Short mmCIF file of N, CA, C and O in Angstrom, two decimals:
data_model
loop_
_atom_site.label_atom_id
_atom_site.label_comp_id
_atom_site.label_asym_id
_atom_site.label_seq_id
_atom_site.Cartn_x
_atom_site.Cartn_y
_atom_site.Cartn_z
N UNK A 1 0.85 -1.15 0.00
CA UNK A 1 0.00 0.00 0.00
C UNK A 1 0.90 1.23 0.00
O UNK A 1 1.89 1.31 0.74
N UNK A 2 0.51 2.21 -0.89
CA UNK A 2 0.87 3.87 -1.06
C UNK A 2 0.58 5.06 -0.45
O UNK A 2 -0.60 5.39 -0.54
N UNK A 3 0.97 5.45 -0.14
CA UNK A 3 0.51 6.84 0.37
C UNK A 3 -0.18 7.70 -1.07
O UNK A 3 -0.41 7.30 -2.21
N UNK A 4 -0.34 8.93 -0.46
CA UNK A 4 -0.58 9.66 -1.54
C UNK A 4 0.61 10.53 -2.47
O UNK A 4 0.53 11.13 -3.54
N UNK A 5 1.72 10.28 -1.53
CA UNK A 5 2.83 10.63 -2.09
C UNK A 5 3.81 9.20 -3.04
O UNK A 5 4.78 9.61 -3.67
N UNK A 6 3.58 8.04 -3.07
CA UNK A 6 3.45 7.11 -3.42
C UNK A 6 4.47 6.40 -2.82
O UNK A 6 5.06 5.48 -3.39
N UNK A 7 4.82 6.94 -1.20
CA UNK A 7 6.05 5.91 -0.12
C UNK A 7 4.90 4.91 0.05
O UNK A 7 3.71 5.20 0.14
N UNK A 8 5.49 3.63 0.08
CA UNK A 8 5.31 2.29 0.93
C UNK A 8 5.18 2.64 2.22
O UNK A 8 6.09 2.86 3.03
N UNK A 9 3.46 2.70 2.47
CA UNK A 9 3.46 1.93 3.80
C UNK A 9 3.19 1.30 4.52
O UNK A 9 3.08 1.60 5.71
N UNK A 10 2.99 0.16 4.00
CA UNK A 10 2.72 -1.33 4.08
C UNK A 10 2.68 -2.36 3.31
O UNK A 10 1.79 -2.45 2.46
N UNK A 11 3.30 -2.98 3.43
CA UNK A 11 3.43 -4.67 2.30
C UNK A 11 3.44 -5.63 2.93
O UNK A 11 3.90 -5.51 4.07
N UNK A 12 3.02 -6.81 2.52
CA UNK A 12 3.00 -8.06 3.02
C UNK A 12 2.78 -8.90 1.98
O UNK A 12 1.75 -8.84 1.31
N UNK A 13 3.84 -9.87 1.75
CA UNK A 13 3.89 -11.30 1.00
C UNK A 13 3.40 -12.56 2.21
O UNK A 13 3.76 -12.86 3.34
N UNK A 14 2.42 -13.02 1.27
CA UNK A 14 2.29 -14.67 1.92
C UNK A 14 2.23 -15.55 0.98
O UNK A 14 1.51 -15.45 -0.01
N UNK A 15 3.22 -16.77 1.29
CA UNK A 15 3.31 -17.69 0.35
C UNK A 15 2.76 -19.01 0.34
O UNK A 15 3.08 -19.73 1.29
N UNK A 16 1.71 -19.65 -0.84
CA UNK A 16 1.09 -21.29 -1.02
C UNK A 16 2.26 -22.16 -1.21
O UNK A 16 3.17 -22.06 -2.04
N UNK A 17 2.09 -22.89 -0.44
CA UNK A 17 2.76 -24.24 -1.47
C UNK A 17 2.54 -25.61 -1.16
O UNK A 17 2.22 -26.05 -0.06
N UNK A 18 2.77 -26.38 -2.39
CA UNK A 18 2.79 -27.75 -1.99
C UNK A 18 4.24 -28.45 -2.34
O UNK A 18 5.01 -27.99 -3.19
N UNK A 19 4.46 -29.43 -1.69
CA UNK A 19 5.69 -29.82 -1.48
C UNK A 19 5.30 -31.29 -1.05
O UNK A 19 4.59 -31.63 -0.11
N UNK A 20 6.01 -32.15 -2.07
CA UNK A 20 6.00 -33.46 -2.01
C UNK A 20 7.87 -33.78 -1.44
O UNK A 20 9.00 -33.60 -1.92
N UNK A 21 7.31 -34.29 -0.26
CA UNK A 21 8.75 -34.69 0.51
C UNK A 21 9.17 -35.89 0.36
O UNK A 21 8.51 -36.51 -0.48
N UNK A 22 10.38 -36.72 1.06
CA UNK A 22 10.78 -38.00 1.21
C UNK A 22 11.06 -37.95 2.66
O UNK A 22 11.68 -37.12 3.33
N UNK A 23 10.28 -39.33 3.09
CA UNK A 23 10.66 -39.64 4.31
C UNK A 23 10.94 -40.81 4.38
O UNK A 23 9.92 -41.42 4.67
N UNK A 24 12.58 -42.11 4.15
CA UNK A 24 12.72 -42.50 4.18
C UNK A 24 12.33 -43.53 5.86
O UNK A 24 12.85 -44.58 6.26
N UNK A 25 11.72 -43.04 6.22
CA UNK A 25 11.33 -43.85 7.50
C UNK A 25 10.04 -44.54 7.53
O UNK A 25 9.64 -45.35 8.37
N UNK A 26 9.37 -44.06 6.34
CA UNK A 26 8.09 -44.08 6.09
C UNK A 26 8.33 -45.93 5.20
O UNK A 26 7.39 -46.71 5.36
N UNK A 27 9.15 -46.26 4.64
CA UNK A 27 9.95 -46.99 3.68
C UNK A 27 11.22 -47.43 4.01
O UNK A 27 12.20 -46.99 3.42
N UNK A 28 11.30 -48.15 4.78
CA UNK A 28 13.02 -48.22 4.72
C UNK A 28 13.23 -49.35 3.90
O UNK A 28 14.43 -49.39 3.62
N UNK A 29 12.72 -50.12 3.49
CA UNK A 29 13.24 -51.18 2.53
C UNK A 29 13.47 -50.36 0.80
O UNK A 29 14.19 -50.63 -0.16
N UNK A 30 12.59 -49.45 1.04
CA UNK A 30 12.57 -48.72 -0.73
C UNK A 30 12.24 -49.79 -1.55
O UNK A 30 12.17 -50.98 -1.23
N UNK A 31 12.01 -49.24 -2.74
CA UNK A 31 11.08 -49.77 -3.86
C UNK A 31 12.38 -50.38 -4.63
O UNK A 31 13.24 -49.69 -5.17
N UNK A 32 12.37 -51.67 -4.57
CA UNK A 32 14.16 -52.52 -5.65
C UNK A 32 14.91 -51.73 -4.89
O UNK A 32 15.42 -50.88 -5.62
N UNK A 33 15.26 -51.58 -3.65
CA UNK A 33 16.64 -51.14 -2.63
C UNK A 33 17.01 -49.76 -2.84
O UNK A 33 18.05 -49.27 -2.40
N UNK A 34 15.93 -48.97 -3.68
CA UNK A 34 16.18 -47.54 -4.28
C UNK A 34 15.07 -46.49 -3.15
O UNK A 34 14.01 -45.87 -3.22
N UNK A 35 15.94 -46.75 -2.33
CA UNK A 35 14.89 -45.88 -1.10
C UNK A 35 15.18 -44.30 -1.46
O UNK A 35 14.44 -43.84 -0.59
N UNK A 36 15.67 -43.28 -2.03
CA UNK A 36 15.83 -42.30 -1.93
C UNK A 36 14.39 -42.25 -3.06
O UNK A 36 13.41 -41.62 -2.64
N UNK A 37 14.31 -42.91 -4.44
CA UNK A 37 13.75 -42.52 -5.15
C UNK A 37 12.61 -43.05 -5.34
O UNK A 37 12.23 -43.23 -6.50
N UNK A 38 11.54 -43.57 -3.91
CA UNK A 38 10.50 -44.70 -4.36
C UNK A 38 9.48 -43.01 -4.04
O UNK A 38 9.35 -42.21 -3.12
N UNK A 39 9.01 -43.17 -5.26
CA UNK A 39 7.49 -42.51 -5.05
C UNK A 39 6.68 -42.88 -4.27
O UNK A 39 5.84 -41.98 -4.19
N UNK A 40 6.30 -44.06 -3.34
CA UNK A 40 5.56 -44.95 -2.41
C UNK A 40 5.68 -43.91 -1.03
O UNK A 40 4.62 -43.62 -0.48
N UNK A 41 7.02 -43.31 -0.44
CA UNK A 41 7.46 -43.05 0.37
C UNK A 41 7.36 -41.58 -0.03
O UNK A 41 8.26 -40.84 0.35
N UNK A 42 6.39 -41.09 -0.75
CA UNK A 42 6.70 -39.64 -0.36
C UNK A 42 5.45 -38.76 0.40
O UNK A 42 4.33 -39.13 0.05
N UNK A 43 5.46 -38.07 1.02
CA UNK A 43 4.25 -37.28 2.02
C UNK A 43 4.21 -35.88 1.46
O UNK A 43 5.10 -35.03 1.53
N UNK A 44 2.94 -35.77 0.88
CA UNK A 44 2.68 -34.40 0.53
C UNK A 44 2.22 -33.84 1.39
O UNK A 44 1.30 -34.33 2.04
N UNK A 45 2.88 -32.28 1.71
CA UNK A 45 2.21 -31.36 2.86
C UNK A 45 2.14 -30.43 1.62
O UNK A 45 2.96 -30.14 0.75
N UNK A 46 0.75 -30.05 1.89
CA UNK A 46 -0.48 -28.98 1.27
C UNK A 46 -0.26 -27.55 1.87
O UNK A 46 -1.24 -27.35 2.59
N UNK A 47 0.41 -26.67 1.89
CA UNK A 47 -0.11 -25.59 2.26
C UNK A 47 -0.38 -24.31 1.32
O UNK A 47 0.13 -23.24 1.64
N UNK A 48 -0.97 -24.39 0.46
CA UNK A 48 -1.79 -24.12 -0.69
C UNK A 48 -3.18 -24.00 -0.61
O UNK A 48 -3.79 -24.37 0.39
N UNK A 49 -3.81 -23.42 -1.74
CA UNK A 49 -4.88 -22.78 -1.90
C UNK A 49 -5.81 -23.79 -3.26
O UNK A 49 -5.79 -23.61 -4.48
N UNK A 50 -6.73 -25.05 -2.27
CA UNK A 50 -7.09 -25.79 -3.29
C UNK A 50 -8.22 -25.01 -4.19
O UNK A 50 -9.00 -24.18 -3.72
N UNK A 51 -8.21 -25.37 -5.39
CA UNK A 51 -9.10 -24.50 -6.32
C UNK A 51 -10.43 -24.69 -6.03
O UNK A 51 -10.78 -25.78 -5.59
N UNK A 52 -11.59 -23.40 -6.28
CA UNK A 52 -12.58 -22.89 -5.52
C UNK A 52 -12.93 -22.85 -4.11
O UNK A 52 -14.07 -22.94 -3.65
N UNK A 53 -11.63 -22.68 -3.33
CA UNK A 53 -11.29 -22.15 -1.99
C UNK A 53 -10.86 -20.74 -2.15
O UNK A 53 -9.96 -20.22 -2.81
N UNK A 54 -11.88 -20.23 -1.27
CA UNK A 54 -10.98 -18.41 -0.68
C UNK A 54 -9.98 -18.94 0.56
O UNK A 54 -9.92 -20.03 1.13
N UNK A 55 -9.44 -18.02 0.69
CA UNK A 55 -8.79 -17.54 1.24
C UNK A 55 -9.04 -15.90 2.21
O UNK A 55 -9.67 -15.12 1.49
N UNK A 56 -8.84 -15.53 3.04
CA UNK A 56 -9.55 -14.21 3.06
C UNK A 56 -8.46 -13.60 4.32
O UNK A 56 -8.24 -14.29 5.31
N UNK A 57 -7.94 -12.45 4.15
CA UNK A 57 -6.72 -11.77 5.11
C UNK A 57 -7.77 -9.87 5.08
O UNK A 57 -8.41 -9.03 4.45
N UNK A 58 -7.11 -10.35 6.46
CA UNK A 58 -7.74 -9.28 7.04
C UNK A 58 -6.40 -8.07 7.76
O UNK A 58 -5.68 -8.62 8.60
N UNK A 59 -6.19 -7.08 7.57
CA UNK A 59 -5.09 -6.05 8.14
C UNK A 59 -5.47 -5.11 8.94
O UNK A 59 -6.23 -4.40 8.27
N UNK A 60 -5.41 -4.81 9.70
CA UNK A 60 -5.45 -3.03 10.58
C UNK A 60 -3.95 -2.66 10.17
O UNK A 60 -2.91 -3.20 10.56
N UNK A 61 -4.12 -1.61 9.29
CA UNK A 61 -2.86 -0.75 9.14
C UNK A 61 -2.59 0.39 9.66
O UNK A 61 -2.74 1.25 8.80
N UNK A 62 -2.31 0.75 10.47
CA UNK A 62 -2.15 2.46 11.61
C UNK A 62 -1.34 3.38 10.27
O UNK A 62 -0.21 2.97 9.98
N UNK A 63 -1.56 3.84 9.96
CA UNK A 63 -0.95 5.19 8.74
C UNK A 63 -0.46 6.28 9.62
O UNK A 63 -0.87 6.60 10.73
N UNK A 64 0.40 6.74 8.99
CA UNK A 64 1.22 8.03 9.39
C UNK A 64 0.19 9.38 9.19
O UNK A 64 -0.52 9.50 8.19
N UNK A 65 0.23 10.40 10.32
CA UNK A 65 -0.68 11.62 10.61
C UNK A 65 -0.44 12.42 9.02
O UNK A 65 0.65 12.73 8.53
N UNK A 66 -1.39 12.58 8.60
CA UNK A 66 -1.49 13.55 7.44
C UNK A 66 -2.08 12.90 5.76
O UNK A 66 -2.43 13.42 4.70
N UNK A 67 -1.91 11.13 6.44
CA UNK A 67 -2.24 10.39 5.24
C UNK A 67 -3.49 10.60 4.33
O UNK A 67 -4.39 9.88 4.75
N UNK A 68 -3.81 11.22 3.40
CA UNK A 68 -5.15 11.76 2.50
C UNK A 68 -5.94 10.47 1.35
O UNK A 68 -7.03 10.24 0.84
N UNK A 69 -4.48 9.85 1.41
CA UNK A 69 -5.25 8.78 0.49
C UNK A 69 -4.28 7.32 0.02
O UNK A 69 -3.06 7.53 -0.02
N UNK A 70 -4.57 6.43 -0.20
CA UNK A 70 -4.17 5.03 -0.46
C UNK A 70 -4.11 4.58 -1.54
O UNK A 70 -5.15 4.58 -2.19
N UNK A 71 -3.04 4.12 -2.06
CA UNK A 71 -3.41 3.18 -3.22
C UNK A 71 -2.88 1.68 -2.90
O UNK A 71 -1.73 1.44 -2.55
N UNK A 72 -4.01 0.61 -3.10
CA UNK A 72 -4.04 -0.31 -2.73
C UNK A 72 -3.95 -1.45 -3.90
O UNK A 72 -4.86 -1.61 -4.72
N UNK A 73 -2.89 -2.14 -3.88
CA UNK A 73 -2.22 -3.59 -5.03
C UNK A 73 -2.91 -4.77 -4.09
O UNK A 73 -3.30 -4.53 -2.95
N UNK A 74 -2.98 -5.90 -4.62
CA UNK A 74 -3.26 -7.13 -4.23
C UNK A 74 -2.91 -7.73 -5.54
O UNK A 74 -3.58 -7.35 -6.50
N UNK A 75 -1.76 -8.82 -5.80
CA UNK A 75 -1.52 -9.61 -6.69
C UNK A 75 -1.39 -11.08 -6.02
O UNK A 75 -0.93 -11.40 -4.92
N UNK A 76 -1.88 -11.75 -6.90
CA UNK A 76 -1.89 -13.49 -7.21
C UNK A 76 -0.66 -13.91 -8.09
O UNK A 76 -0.66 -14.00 -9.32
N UNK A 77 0.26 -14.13 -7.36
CA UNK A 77 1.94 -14.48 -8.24
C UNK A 77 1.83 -15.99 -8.16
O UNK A 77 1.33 -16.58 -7.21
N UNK A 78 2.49 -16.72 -9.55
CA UNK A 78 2.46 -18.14 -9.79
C UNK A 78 4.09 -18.24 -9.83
O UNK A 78 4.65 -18.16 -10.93
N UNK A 79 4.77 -18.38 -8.74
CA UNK A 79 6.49 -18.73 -8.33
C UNK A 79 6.53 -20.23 -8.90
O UNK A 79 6.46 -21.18 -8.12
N UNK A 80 6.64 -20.41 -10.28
CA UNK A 80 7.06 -21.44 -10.81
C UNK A 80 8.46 -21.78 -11.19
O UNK A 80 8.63 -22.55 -12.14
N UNK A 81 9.63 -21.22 -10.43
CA UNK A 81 10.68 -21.47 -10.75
C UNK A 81 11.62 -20.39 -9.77
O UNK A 81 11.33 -19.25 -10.11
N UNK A 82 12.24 -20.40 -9.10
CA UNK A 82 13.16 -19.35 -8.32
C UNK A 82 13.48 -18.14 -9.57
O UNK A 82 14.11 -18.52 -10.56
N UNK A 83 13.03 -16.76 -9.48
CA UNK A 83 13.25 -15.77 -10.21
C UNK A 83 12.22 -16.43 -11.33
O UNK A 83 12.60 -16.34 -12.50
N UNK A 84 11.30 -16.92 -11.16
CA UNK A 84 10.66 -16.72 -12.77
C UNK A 84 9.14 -16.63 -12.43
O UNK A 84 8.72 -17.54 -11.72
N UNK A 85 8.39 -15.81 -12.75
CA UNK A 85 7.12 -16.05 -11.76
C UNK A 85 6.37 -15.30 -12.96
O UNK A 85 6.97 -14.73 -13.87
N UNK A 86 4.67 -15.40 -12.82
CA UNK A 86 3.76 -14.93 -13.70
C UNK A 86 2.45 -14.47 -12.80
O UNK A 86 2.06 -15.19 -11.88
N UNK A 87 1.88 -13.36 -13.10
CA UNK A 87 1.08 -12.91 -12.29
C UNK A 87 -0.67 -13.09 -13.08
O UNK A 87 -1.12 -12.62 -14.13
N UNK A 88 -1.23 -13.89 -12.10
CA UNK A 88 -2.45 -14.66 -12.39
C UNK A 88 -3.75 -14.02 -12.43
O UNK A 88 -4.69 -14.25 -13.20
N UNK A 89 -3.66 -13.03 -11.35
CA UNK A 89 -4.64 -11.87 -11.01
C UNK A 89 -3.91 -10.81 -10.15
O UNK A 89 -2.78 -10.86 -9.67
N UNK A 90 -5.02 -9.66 -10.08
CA UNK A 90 -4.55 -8.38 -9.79
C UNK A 90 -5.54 -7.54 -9.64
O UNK A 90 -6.34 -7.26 -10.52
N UNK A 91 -5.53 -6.92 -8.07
CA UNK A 91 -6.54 -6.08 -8.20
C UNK A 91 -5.85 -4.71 -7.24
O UNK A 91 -4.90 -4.81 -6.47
N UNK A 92 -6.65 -3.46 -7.56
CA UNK A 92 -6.12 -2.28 -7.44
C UNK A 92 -7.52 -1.82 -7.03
O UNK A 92 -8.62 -2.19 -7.43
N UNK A 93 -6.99 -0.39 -5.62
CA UNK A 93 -8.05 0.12 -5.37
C UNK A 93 -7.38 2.01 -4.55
O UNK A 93 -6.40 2.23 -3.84
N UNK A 94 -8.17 2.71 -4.96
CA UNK A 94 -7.60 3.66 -4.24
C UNK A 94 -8.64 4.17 -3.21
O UNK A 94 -9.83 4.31 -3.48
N UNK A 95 -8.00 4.46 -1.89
CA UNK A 95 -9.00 5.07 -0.67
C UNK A 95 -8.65 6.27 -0.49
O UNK A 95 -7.51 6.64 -0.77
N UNK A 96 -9.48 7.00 -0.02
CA UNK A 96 -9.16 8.66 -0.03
C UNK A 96 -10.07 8.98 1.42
O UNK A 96 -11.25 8.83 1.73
N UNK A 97 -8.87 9.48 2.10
CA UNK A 97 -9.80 9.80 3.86
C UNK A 97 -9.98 11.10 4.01
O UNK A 97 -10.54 11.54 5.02
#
């Protein structure tokens, strides 16, 4: 979020993900003695946003004395690769006090 002079004053990233792990304990014999690579043994933790689920974040932001007005970003980023990302949605709003 912007001021009306357009300083930052407030941001916040939160990040989805899913992540398929290995837990060789889960498996210790492994699939043909290939325990690092048995798909059998892997545990997906979800912390992601399954499709037609909201999500919903809520902020109290305290603003600096004199603040007249806001401009407000909200983007949906798809981090498909370290440094390579595509933006899915986007919404913009300006408040004026």
């Amino acid at each position: 979020m912007k001021d009306q002079n357009g300083k930052v004053v407030f941001s916040k990233t939160k990040e989805y993900a899913l992540y398929d792990l290995h837990y060789p304990e889960y498996n210790k014999e492994g699939y043909l003695g290939l325990n690092d690579w048995d798909i059998t043994a892997m545990y997906r933790t979800n912390f992601g946003v399954e499709p037609f689920e909201e999500d919903v974040q809520k902020f109290v932001i305290p603003l600096p004395a004199g603040t007249k007005a806001a401009d407000i970003e909200a983007s949906f980023r798809f981090i498909y690769e370290k440094g390579k990302e595509a933006v899915w949605n986007k919404a913009t709003k300006r408040v004026e006090f």
